[in-house]
XYZ file of C-alpha atoms in Angstrom:
451
model
C 97.319 89.495 118.815
C 99.628 86.655 119.515
C 96.602 85.493 117.750
C 98.549 84.887 114.511
C 101.457 84.027 116.723
C 101.938 80.301 116.729
C 102.841 80.327 120.339
C 103.042 78.826 123.560
C 103.183 81.681 126.287
C 102.868 82.222 129.896
C 103.506 85.900 130.624
C 103.778 86.424 134.413
C 100.827 88.174 135.935
C 102.569 90.416 138.343
C 99.958 91.933 140.657
C 97.114 90.525 138.355
C 93.979 89.505 140.155
C 93.065 85.857 139.339
C 89.398 85.583 139.055
C 86.749 88.054 139.086
C 86.281 90.967 141.376
C 82.740 90.853 142.897
C 81.656 94.246 141.052
C 79.091 94.477 138.493
C 78.725 97.621 136.278
C 76.021 97.923 133.473
C 77.115 97.441 130.061
C 75.891 100.874 129.269
C 76.432 102.668 125.884
C 78.856 105.628 125.845
C 79.015 107.845 122.838
C 82.263 107.993 120.892
C 84.272 110.772 122.499
C 85.493 113.776 120.509
C 89.105 113.815 119.565
C 91.452 114.712 122.252
C 93.153 118.236 121.879
C 95.516 118.188 119.055
C 94.394 114.984 117.685
C 92.463 114.316 114.247
C 90.047 111.368 114.169
C 90.899 109.539 110.873
C 88.335 106.646 111.235
C 85.988 105.304 113.805
C 82.833 103.066 114.321
C 80.589 103.576 117.120
C 78.588 100.546 116.566
C 75.090 102.102 116.667
C 73.341 99.820 114.264
C 69.943 98.189 115.098
C 69.496 95.155 117.272
C 70.711 91.876 115.692
C 72.271 93.585 112.575
C 75.734 92.847 111.224
C 78.508 95.528 111.542
C 78.625 98.007 108.794
C 80.480 96.077 105.980
C 81.606 99.306 104.156
C 84.016 99.390 107.260
C 84.601 95.739 108.146
C 85.467 92.618 106.471
C 83.695 89.436 108.297
C 85.936 86.456 108.347
C 84.707 83.161 108.142
C 85.743 79.511 108.473
C 88.693 78.082 110.155
C 91.611 79.865 108.263
C 92.116 82.486 105.390
C 92.027 80.761 101.925
C 95.547 79.230 101.610
C 96.621 80.587 105.018
C 97.711 78.706 108.155
C 95.086 76.189 109.672
C 93.161 77.383 112.623
C 94.241 80.728 111.953
C 97.825 79.977 113.004
C 97.116 79.779 116.609
C 95.605 76.325 117.205
C 92.126 77.909 118.088
C 89.288 75.668 117.446
C 86.194 77.648 116.555
C 84.481 78.276 113.145
C 83.958 81.795 112.468
C 80.762 82.757 111.063
C 78.669 85.797 109.880
C 75.541 84.522 111.754
C 73.927 87.190 114.055
C 73.998 84.863 116.804
C 77.543 85.068 116.900
C 78.089 88.821 115.512
C 75.570 91.685 115.743
C 74.886 95.078 117.087
C 73.082 94.783 120.503
C 70.754 97.871 119.825
C 72.434 99.610 122.659
C 75.353 101.022 121.051
C 77.682 97.873 121.127
C 78.905 95.307 118.771
C 78.452 91.789 120.412
C 80.917 88.880 119.449
C 79.439 85.894 121.027
C 81.134 82.250 121.139
C 78.585 79.506 120.932
C 78.809 75.502 121.115
C 76.286 73.303 119.641
C 75.060 70.085 120.843
C 77.872 68.063 119.174
C 80.481 70.162 121.080
C 81.518 72.488 118.006
C 82.137 76.086 118.687
C 81.464 79.110 116.658
C 82.556 82.748 117.078
C 83.198 85.969 114.949
C 86.230 87.709 113.718
C 86.289 91.057 111.681
C 88.844 93.212 110.245
C 88.784 96.786 109.060
C 88.709 97.266 105.162
C 91.165 100.038 105.416
C 94.846 98.937 105.769
C 96.576 102.387 106.004
C 96.511 103.227 109.742
C 100.035 104.558 110.154
C 101.627 107.183 112.245
C 102.442 110.323 110.023
C 105.942 111.516 109.614
C 107.078 113.058 112.888
C 103.701 112.260 114.337
C 101.675 109.760 116.491
C 99.046 107.122 115.653
C 96.535 106.310 118.195
C 94.238 103.144 118.025
C 91.711 103.017 120.761
C 88.621 101.030 121.643
C 86.240 100.764 124.607
C 85.472 97.225 125.199
C 83.951 94.650 127.908
C 85.732 91.461 127.797
C 83.438 88.386 128.044
C 81.944 88.341 131.592
C 83.104 84.781 132.802
C 85.767 83.675 134.923
C 87.146 80.555 136.635
C 86.471 76.946 135.163
C 83.521 78.504 132.965
C 86.028 80.712 131.185
C 88.835 78.195 130.061
C 89.561 78.762 126.351
C 88.093 82.223 125.885
C 90.572 84.231 123.872
C 89.185 87.804 123.096
C 91.267 90.376 121.254
C 91.684 93.829 119.929
C 94.792 94.026 117.446
C 96.310 95.102 114.429
C 98.288 93.596 111.583
C 100.764 95.104 108.960
C 98.947 95.619 105.620
C 101.244 93.182 103.574
C 99.604 90.209 105.433
C 96.335 90.692 103.784
C 96.376 88.315 100.664
C 99.868 86.791 101.706
C 99.289 85.137 104.962
C 102.840 83.816 105.245
C 104.871 86.844 106.161
C 104.175 86.972 109.762
C 105.743 88.354 112.061
C 107.996 90.528 109.755
C 105.147 92.757 108.649
C 104.348 93.578 112.380
C 101.512 92.745 114.915
C 100.227 95.120 117.572
C 98.123 93.473 120.131
C 96.198 96.333 121.717
C 94.263 94.108 124.140
C 94.136 90.304 124.488
C 93.023 88.084 127.409
C 92.621 84.253 128.064
C 90.661 82.223 130.340
C 88.795 85.019 131.944
C 91.839 86.233 134.033
C 91.508 89.731 135.280
C 94.393 90.959 133.222
C 95.051 92.748 129.662
C 98.099 91.787 127.715
C 99.715 94.108 125.246
C 102.235 92.441 122.885
C 104.348 93.424 119.775
C 105.230 90.781 117.211
C 107.917 91.359 114.585
C 111.090 89.971 113.003
C 111.350 86.191 112.500
C 109.906 83.280 113.838
C 110.951 81.372 115.991
C 113.184 83.497 118.002
C 114.489 86.852 116.630
C 114.487 90.439 118.187
C 110.638 89.808 119.312
C 111.276 86.484 121.095
C 108.886 84.702 118.731
C 106.523 83.028 119.121
C 105.986 84.785 122.384
C 106.402 88.464 121.332
C 107.567 91.408 123.396
C 104.750 91.673 125.877
C 103.400 92.985 129.280
C 100.289 92.490 131.203
C 98.453 94.053 134.133
C 95.114 93.788 135.915
C 92.386 96.268 134.697
C 92.163 99.477 136.876
C 89.235 99.509 139.384
C 86.531 96.944 138.153
C 87.708 93.698 136.516
C 88.297 93.401 132.881
C 85.221 91.194 132.546
C 82.724 93.029 134.701
C 83.049 96.490 133.066
C 84.009 98.429 129.915
C 87.580 99.697 129.912
C 89.377 101.830 127.391
C 92.401 100.173 125.578
C 94.805 102.170 123.561
C 97.957 101.690 121.556
C 100.183 104.549 120.209
C 102.920 104.471 117.575
C 105.043 107.708 118.197
C 107.194 108.866 115.343
C 107.583 112.370 116.954
C 110.536 111.430 119.191
C 113.823 109.553 118.723
C 114.060 106.611 118.910
C 110.429 106.059 118.042
C 108.126 104.176 120.606
C 105.291 101.871 120.689
C 103.029 102.317 123.852
C 100.184 100.350 125.324
C 97.546 101.731 127.924
C 94.496 100.768 129.581
C 92.095 103.592 130.933
C 94.788 105.933 130.279
C 97.467 104.284 132.235
C 100.585 103.180 130.297
C 101.615 99.489 131.130
C 103.844 98.563 128.287
C 106.411 100.214 125.727
C 108.833 99.143 123.027
C 111.404 101.572 121.695
C 112.976 101.473 118.213
C 116.428 100.838 119.610
C 115.329 97.856 121.202
C 115.930 95.855 117.763
C 117.980 96.286 114.544
C 116.962 98.971 112.058
C 115.897 96.412 109.412
C 113.463 94.734 111.691
C 111.897 98.056 112.735
C 111.706 99.208 109.087
C 109.978 95.846 107.942
C 107.044 96.595 110.284
C 106.914 100.364 110.006
C 107.652 101.244 106.397
C 104.648 99.577 104.649
C 101.477 101.123 104.015
C 100.098 100.831 107.389
C 97.904 98.569 109.503
C 94.306 97.142 109.636
C 92.405 96.485 112.771
C 90.688 93.228 114.173
C 88.348 92.148 116.825
C 87.505 88.600 117.553
C 86.934 86.191 120.275
C 88.764 82.776 119.741
C 88.176 79.637 121.670
C 91.125 77.478 122.602
C 94.571 77.588 121.128
C 98.177 77.824 122.158
C 97.890 80.865 124.490
C 94.936 79.840 126.640
C 96.162 76.205 126.592
C 99.585 77.301 127.935
C 98.064 79.261 130.782
C 95.356 76.662 131.580
C 98.151 73.902 131.671
C 96.063 71.536 129.044
C 93.866 71.777 126.199
C 90.824 74.254 126.301
C 87.994 74.737 126.067
C 86.804 72.154 128.371
C 83.426 70.679 129.260
C 83.161 73.231 131.963
C 83.568 76.095 129.507
C 80.245 77.992 129.378
C 79.310 79.323 126.034
C 77.490 82.526 125.134
C 79.590 85.039 127.017
C 79.978 87.859 124.609
C 82.685 90.451 124.122
C 81.128 93.931 123.778
C 82.727 96.759 121.807
C 81.188 100.187 122.406
C 83.481 102.068 119.705
C 86.789 101.768 117.927
C 88.543 104.860 116.692
C 91.818 105.914 114.986
C 93.581 109.257 115.581
C 96.638 110.859 114.420
C 98.598 113.875 115.634
C 101.536 115.615 114.114
C 103.147 117.016 110.766
C 101.598 114.416 108.477
C 98.255 114.431 106.930
C 95.719 111.678 107.863
C 95.944 108.676 105.392
C 93.790 109.054 102.393
C 92.370 105.742 101.212
C 91.812 105.124 97.514
C 88.023 105.685 96.368
C 85.994 102.632 96.476
C 83.084 103.464 94.522
C 84.245 102.951 91.080
C 83.606 99.766 89.061
C 86.041 97.134 88.433
C 86.799 97.470 84.584
C 89.768 95.069 83.866
C 88.392 91.710 84.348
C 89.114 89.424 81.604
C 90.164 92.406 79.373
C 92.974 91.573 76.746
C 96.371 91.657 78.541
C 99.987 91.193 77.494
C 103.429 90.889 79.287
C 107.121 91.395 78.703
C 107.501 87.752 79.564
C 106.034 84.709 81.405
C 107.703 82.057 83.437
C 105.598 79.257 81.770
C 102.418 78.873 80.062
C 100.841 77.909 83.324
C 101.504 81.558 84.389
C 100.211 83.414 81.482
C 99.170 87.035 81.594
C 95.554 86.437 81.312
C 95.540 84.759 84.638
C 96.013 88.212 86.310
C 92.827 89.465 85.142
C 90.595 86.278 85.409
C 89.307 86.873 89.012
C 90.719 83.630 90.125
C 93.208 84.099 93.078
C 94.403 80.369 92.323
C 95.942 81.466 89.074
C 98.574 83.938 88.496
C 101.027 85.469 85.892
C 104.740 85.240 86.677
C 107.387 86.858 84.634
C 110.825 85.617 83.805
C 113.406 85.839 86.774
C 114.835 89.023 85.805
C 113.940 92.798 85.545
C 112.345 94.965 84.229
C 109.208 93.139 83.262
C 105.713 94.545 82.790
C 102.217 93.573 82.718
C 99.629 95.609 80.483
C 96.003 95.538 80.314
C 93.718 96.875 77.418
C 90.619 98.355 78.671
C 89.220 98.739 75.226
C 88.754 102.507 75.187
C 89.868 105.542 76.920
C 88.221 105.769 80.262
C 88.551 107.539 83.595
C 90.717 105.426 86.226
C 90.590 105.981 89.976
C 92.366 103.128 91.553
C 94.497 100.006 90.932
C 94.868 97.120 93.277
C 97.652 94.675 93.061
C 97.429 91.183 94.656
C 100.971 89.870 94.679
C 102.107 86.259 94.897
C 105.135 85.761 97.101
C 107.418 86.954 94.209
C 106.430 90.629 94.559
C 107.795 93.855 93.148
C 110.144 95.841 95.527
C 110.124 98.977 92.947
C 107.593 99.453 90.175
C 105.558 102.113 88.447
C 101.861 102.126 87.341
C 101.718 103.719 83.942
C 98.886 104.962 81.749
C 98.661 105.480 78.195
C 95.987 106.393 75.573
C 97.823 104.768 72.554
C 99.987 101.999 73.939
C 103.232 103.546 72.867
C 103.496 106.894 75.081
C 103.278 106.291 78.642
C 102.810 108.514 81.772
C 103.797 107.492 85.345
C 100.787 107.696 87.665
C 102.062 105.903 90.580
C 105.726 105.246 91.832
C 106.717 102.646 94.496
C 110.015 102.138 95.677
C 109.534 100.088 98.850
C 106.729 97.646 97.897
C 106.234 94.880 100.752
C 103.873 92.712 98.813
C 100.476 91.318 99.684
C 97.580 93.292 98.594
C 98.457 96.948 97.626
C 95.345 99.172 97.063
C 96.757 102.298 95.108
C 95.422 105.853 94.308
C 96.009 105.951 90.709
C 94.220 108.837 89.025
C 94.078 109.510 85.101
C 92.619 108.915 81.663
C 93.847 105.853 79.722
C 93.039 102.905 77.613
C 96.321 100.893 78.575
C 97.470 100.375 82.182
C 100.628 98.918 82.832
C 102.438 97.659 86.101
C 106.179 98.215 85.075
C 108.405 96.151 87.446
C 111.639 97.758 88.062
C 113.088 95.718 90.819
C 112.252 92.373 92.224
C 111.928 91.735 96.055
C 112.887 88.010 95.585
C 115.181 85.802 93.314
C 112.070 84.925 91.333
C 110.276 87.081 88.795
C 107.281 89.528 89.351
C 104.113 87.544 90.076
C 100.527 88.856 90.374
C 97.452 86.799 91.426
C 95.366 89.558 90.246
C 95.813 93.194 88.861
C 92.477 95.058 89.214
C 91.771 98.523 87.588
C 88.670 100.583 88.700
C 86.912 103.170 86.794
C 85.282 106.412 87.664
C 82.872 106.845 90.494
C 79.201 107.265 89.465
């Protein structure tokens, strides 16, 4: 959402209903609908877990604290809450919904919850369409009692994970966001550079409208985002209950900006309820939340689903069942920038240390697994100095190499790669740098065969 956007924004609410409609609907469970005709479901969570249980952690990462490690403070938005994994903030309700509940303690400290999908590869197939959809009831609170509430359903470009400083170039799709209990849904695109740029950062390219029928707060509504590569120029579209309210076309910006947010591995999805921050403060005309803000009003999520349609196949994630086999193994490199960036730091499990090569190319980092084993996956956690082009090479003897993976348009961050083969030695062979610096990895992880 503009969640990462460090923004002050006040989007006009043309036709929006300020306050809540005097209509109440039960927060009833609705089963995950079957894929629409012509669409393929590639991922979903129906949130059918037992009452007061956490969401499935095979699907979701639970964020905690006030920032990512090494990332912008207050999640880059000025929000004030502490995210936790406590079931008082984050839990299934036992009726088919996920409940995200902001709470305030006796000292005035706020807590809430934020989760993001483990998968980062949700992307429109070539000549096809991606659809991200969720059925959600916003926190049922309005007026002064709602000041500071900031629920959101959104997606970030994969290179953001592990980097945290490349926003907004990697792209952000705000499928649904809302502040202060206003009966409106905002859909926003963030891209390019900040401030300014083709996406008018830190505001973004956005639109809003009132929820159809019952208010956003009093009932469930279905929020949908589509990335359409089947037409030219490509389009991004936003919907609520099947009614389109926002669109951004490829020809609204330069090719480089569009490519930066669409040519990487894909997107991951986030759900959260923030408290306070630039967006709610801007619309409230002052700091939020206030003493009048009422805690304990949850956002309810019935389901989240991802679909694709078109020529390309659904994304295939790398297997996640194989054990990590590279930790603290012998490692060598073609060069190092300094003794403080030695090769061993790329396999020590510490993301505060790193290997960095000389400021040239080619350069490589090579891990000796000790014996010939089956390999299923390689994960690269790049520092800011990442590889634009590289190969992952395998060898049984350290002298004869086979290319098992090739990358020509790397975007940094964490790259989780399908690498299959049998080898003792695994090498990242850097061909082209993305920055004036060398190739630099916080960690290079190699995973073995699934049990």
